[in-house]
PDB file of C-alpha atoms in Angstrom:
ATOM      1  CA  UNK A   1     125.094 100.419 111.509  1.00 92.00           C
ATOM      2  CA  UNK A   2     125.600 104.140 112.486  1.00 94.00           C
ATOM      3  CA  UNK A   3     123.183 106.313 111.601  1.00 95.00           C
ATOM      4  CA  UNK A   4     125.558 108.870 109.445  1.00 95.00           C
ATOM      5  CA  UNK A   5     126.662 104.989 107.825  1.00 96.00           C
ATOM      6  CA  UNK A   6     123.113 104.876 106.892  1.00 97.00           C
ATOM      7  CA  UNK A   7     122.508 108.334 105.848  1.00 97.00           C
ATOM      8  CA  UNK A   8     126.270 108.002 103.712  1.00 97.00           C
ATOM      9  CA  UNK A   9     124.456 104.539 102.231  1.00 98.00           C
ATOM     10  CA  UNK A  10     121.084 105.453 101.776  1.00 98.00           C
ATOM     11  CA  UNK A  11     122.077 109.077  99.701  1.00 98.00           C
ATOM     12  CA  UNK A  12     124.320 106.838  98.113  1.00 98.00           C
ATOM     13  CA  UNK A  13     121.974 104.317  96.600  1.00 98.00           C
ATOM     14  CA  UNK A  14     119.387 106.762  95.538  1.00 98.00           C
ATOM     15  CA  UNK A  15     122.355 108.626  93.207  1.00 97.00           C
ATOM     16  CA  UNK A  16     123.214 105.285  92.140  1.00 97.00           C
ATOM     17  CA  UNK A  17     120.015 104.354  91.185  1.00 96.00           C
ATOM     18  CA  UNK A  18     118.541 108.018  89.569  1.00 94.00           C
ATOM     19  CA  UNK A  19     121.026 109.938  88.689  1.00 93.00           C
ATOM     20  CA  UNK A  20     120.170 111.658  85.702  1.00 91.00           C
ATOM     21  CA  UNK A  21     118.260 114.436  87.500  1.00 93.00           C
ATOM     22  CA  UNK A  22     118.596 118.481  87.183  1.00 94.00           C
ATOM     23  CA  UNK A  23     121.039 119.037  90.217  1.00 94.00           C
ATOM     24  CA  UNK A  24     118.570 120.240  92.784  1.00 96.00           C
ATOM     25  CA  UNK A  25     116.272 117.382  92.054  1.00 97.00           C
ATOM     26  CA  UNK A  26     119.486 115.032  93.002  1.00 96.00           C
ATOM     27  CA  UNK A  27     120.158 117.077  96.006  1.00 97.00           C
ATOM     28  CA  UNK A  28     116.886 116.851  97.039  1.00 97.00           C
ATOM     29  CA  UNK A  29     116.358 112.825  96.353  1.00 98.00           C
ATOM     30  CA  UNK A  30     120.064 112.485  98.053  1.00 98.00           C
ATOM     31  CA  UNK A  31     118.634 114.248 100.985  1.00 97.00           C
ATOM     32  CA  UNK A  32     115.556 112.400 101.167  1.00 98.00           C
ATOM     33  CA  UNK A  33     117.435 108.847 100.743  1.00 98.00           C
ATOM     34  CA  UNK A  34     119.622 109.781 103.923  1.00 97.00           C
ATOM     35  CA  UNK A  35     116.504 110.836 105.929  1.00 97.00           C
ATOM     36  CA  UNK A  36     114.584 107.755 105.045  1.00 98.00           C
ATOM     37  CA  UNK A  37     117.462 105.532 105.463  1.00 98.00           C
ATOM     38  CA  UNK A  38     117.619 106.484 109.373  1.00 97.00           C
ATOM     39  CA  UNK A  39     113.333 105.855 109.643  1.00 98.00           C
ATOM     40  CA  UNK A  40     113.563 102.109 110.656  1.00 98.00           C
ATOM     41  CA  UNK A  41     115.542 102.869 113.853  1.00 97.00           C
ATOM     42  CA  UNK A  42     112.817 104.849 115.389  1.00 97.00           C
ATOM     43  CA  UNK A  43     112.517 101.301 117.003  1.00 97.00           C
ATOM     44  CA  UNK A  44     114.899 102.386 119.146  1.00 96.00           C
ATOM     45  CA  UNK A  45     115.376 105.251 121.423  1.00 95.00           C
ATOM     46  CA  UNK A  46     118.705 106.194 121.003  1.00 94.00           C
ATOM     47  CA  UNK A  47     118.967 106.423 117.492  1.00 95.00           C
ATOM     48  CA  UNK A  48     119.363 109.376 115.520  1.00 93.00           C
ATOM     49  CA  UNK A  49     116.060 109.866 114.079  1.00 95.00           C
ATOM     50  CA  UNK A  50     114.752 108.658 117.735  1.00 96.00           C
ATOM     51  CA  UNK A  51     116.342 112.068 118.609  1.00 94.00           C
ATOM     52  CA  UNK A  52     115.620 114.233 115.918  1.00 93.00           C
ATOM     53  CA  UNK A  53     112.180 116.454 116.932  1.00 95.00           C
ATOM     54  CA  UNK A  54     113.443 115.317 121.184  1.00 94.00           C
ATOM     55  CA  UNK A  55     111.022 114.574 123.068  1.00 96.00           C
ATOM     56  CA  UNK A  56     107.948 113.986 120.722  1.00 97.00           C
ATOM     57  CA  UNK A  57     110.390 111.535 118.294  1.00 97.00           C
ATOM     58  CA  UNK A  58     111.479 110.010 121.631  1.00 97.00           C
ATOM     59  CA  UNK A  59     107.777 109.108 122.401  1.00 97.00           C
ATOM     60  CA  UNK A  60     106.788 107.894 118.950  1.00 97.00           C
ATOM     61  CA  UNK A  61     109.765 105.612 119.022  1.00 97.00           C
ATOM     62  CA  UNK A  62     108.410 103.681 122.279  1.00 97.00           C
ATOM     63  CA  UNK A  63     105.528 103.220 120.450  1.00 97.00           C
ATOM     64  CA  UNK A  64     106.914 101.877 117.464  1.00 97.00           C
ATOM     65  CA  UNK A  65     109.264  99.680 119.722  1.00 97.00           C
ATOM     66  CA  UNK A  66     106.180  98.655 121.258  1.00 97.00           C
ATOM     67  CA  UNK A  67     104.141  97.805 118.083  1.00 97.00           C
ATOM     68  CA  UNK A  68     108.073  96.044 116.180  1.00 96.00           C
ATOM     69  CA  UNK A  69     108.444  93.939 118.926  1.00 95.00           C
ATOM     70  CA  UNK A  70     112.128  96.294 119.760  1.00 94.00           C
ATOM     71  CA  UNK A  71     115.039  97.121 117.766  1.00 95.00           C
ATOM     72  CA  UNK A  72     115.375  95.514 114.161  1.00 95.00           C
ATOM     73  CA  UNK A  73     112.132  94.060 114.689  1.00 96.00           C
ATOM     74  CA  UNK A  74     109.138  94.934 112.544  1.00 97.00           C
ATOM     75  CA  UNK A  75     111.003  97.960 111.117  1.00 98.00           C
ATOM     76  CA  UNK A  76     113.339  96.126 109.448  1.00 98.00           C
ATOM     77  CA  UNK A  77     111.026  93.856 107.939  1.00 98.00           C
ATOM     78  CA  UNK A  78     109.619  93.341 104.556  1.00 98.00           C
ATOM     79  CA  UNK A  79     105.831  94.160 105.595  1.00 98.00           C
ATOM     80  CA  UNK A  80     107.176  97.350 106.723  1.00 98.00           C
ATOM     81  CA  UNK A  81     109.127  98.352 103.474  1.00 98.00           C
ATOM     82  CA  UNK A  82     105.644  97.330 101.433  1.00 98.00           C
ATOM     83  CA  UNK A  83     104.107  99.834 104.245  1.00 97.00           C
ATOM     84  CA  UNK A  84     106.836 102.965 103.266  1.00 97.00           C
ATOM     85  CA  UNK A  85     106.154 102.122  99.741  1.00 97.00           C
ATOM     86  CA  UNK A  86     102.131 102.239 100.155  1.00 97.00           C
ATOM     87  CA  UNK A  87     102.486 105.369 101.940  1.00 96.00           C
ATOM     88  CA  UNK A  88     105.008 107.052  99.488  1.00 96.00           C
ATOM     89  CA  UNK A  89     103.943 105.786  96.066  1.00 92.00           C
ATOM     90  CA  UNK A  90     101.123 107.100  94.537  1.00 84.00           C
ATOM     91  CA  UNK A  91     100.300 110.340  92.087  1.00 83.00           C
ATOM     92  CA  UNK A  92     100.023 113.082  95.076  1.00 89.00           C
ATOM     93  CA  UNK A  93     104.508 112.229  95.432  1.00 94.00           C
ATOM     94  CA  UNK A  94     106.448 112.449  92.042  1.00 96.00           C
ATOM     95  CA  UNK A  95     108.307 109.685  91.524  1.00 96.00           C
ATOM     96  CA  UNK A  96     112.074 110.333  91.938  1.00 97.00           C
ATOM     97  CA  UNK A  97     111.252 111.080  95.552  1.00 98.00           C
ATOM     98  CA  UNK A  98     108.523 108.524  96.639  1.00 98.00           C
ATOM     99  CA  UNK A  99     111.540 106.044  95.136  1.00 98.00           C
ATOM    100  CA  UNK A 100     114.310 107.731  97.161  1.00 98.00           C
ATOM    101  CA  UNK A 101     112.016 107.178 100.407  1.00 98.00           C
ATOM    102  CA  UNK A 102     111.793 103.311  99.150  1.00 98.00           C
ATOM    103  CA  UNK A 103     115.715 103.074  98.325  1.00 98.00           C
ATOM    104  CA  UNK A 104     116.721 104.842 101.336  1.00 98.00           C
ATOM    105  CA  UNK A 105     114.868 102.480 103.657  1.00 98.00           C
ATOM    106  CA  UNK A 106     116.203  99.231 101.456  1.00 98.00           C
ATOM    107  CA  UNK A 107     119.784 100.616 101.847  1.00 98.00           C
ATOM    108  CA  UNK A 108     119.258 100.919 105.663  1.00 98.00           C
ATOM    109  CA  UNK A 109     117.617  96.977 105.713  1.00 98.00           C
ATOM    110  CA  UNK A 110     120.630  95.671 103.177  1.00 97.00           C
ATOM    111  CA  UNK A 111     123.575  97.597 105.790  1.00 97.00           C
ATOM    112  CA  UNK A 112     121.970  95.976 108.842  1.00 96.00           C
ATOM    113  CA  UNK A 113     121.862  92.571 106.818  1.00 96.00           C
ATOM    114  CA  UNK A 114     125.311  92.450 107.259  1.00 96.00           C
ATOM    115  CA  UNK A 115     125.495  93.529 110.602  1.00 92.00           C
ATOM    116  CA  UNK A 116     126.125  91.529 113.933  1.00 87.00           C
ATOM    117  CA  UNK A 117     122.452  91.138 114.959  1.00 87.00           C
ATOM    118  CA  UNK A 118     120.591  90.494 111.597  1.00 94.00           C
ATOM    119  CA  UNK A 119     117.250  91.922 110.717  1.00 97.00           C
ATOM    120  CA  UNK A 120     113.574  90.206 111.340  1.00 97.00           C
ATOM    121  CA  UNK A 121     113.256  90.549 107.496  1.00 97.00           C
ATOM    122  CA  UNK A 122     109.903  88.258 107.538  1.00 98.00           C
ATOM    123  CA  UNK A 123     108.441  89.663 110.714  1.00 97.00           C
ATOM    124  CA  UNK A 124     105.305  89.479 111.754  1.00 96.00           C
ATOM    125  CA  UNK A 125     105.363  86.092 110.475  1.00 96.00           C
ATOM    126  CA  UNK A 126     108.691  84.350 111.006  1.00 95.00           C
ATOM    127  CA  UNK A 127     110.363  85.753 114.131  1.00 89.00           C
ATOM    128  CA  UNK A 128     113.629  84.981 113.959  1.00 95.00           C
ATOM    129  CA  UNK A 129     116.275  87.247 112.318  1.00 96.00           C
ATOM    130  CA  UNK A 130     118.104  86.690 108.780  1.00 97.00           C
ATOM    131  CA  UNK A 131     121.917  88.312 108.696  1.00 96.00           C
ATOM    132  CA  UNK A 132     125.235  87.930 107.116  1.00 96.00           C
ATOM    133  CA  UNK A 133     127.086  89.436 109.753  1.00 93.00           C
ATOM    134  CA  UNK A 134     130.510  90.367 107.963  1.00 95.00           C
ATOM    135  CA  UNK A 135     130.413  93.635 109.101  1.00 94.00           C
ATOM    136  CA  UNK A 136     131.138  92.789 112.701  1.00 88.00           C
ATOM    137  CA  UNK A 137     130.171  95.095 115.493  1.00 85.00           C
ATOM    138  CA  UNK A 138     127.834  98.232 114.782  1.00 86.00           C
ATOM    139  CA  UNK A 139     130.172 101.569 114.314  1.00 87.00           C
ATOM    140  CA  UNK A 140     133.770  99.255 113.982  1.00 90.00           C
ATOM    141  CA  UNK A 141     136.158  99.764 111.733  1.00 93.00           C
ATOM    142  CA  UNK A 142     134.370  96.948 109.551  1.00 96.00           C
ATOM    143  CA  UNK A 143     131.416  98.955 108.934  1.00 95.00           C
ATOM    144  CA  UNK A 144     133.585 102.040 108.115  1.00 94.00           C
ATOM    145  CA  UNK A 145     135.683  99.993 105.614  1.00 96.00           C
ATOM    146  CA  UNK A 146     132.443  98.648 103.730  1.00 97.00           C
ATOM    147  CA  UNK A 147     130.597 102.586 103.662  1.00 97.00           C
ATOM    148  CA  UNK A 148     133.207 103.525 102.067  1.00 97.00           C
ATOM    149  CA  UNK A 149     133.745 100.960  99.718  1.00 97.00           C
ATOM    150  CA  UNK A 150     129.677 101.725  98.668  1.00 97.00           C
ATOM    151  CA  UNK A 151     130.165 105.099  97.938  1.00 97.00           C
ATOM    152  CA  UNK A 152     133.443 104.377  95.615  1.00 97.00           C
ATOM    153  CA  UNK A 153     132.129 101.394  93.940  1.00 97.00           C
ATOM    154  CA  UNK A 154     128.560 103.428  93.235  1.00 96.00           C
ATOM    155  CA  UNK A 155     131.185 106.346  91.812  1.00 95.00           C
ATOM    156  CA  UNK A 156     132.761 103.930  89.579  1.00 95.00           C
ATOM    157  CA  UNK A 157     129.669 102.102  88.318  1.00 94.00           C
ATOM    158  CA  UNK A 158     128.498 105.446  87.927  1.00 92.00           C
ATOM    159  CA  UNK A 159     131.180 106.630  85.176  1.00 91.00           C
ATOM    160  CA  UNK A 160     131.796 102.575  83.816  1.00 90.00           C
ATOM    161  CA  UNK A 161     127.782 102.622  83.437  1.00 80.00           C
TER     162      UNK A 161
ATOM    163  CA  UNK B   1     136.267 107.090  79.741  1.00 78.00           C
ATOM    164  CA  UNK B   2     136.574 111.058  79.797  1.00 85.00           C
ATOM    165  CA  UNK B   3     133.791 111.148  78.142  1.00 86.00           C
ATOM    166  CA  UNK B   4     132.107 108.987  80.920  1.00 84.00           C
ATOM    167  CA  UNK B   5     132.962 110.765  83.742  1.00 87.00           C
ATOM    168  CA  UNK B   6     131.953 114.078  81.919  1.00 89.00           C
ATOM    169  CA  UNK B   7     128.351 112.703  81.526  1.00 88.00           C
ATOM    170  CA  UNK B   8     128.156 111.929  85.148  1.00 91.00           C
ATOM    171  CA  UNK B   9     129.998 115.013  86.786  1.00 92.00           C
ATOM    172  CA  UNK B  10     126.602 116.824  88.289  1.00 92.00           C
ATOM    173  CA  UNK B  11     125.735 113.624  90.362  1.00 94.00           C
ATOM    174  CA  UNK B  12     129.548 113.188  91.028  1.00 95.00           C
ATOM    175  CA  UNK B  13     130.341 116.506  92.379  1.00 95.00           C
ATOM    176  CA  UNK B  14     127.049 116.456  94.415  1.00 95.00           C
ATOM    177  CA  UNK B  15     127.329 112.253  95.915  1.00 96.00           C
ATOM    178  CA  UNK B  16     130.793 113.747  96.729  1.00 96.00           C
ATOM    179  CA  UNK B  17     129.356 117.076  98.852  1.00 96.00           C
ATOM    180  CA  UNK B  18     126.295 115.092 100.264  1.00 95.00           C
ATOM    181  CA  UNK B  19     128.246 112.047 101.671  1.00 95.00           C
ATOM    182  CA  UNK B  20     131.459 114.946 103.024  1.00 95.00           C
ATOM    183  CA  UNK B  21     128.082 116.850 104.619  1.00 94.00           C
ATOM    184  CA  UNK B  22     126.685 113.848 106.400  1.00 93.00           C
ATOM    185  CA  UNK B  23     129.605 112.389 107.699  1.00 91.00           C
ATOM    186  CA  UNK B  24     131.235 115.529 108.976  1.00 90.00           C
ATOM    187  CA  UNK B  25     127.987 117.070 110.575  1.00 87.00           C
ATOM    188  CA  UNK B  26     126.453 114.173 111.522  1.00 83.00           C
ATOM    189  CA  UNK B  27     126.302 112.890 115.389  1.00 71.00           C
ATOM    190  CA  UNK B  28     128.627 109.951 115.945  1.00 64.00           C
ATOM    191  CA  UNK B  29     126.829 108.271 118.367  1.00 71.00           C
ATOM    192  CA  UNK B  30     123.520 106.378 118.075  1.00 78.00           C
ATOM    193  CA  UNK B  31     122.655 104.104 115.235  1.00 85.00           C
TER     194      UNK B  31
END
């Protein structure tokens, strides 16, 4: 997926999920779900997080394409969502964000589920990639379709709820 | 129903300005 397909998804699913917040508290978590929802492609350099900070994002990217084993590897994976969760979870973060970090980077995993490529969802143990690719090609008119269908299915479970 | 969407208006208006903001201002390229 795109990155702003993400970032739509990933804002998305953290309203979905907590939304009865004061209204900078859900701007804030809606932010935060976007932002994490672009980390796991710092596997790959020309992503949009990859880019964010230039040159010093750039480099860290390498590394972490290095250490994933390349794009969708170990990023993408289980291991590293119980890695974002160790990191985020805890008393120093309050919870409405440290869970909009978590539900951010699920909503980026569950997008590129359905993508062409798959995702190494069990890496570093079982290398090869699990997908349902119904969303075709990354940034087609597939993926476009299916982002917006997200956002106005979470708007109507949102008022039906 | 009205009631419904009432309730849920605040995290309405702002899913509505968040997901306008990030696909609007957002770079189209990369993933």
């Amino acid at each position: 997926m795109m990155g702003r397909s993400h970032m739509v998804t990933g804002a998305t699913a953290v309203l979905l999920v907590e939304p009865h917040q004061p209204w900078p508290v859900l701007v804030a978590t809606a932010a935060l779900g976007a932002a994490a929802a672009l980390l796991p492609d710092l596997d790959i350099e020309s992503s949009t997080v990859s880019n964010s900070l230039g040159p010093v994002t750039r480099l860290i990217s390498r590394g972490v394409a290095l250490v994933c084993g390349g794009h969708r590897g170990g990023t993408h994976s289980l291991a590293a969502l119980a890695f974002v969760a160790f990191l985020v979870v805890g008393p120093k973060v309050p919870a409405p964000y440290a869970l909009a970090v978590v539900i951010g980077y699920v909503a980026h995993m569950i997008g590129d589920y359905f993508t062409g490529n798959g995702i190494s969802l069990l890496w570093p143990f079982v290398r090869r990639r699990f997908g349902l690719p119904i969303l075709g090609h990354t940034g087609g008119w597939r993926e476009h379709a299916a982002v917006g269908a997200v956002v106005a299915g979470a708007a109507w479970v949102a008022v039906a709820a | 129903m009205i009631a419904n969407v009432i309730s849920v208006l605040p995290v309405l208006i702002i899913g509505t300005i968040v997901v306008l903001v990030i696909w609007f201002c957002s770079t189209k390229d990369g993933p």
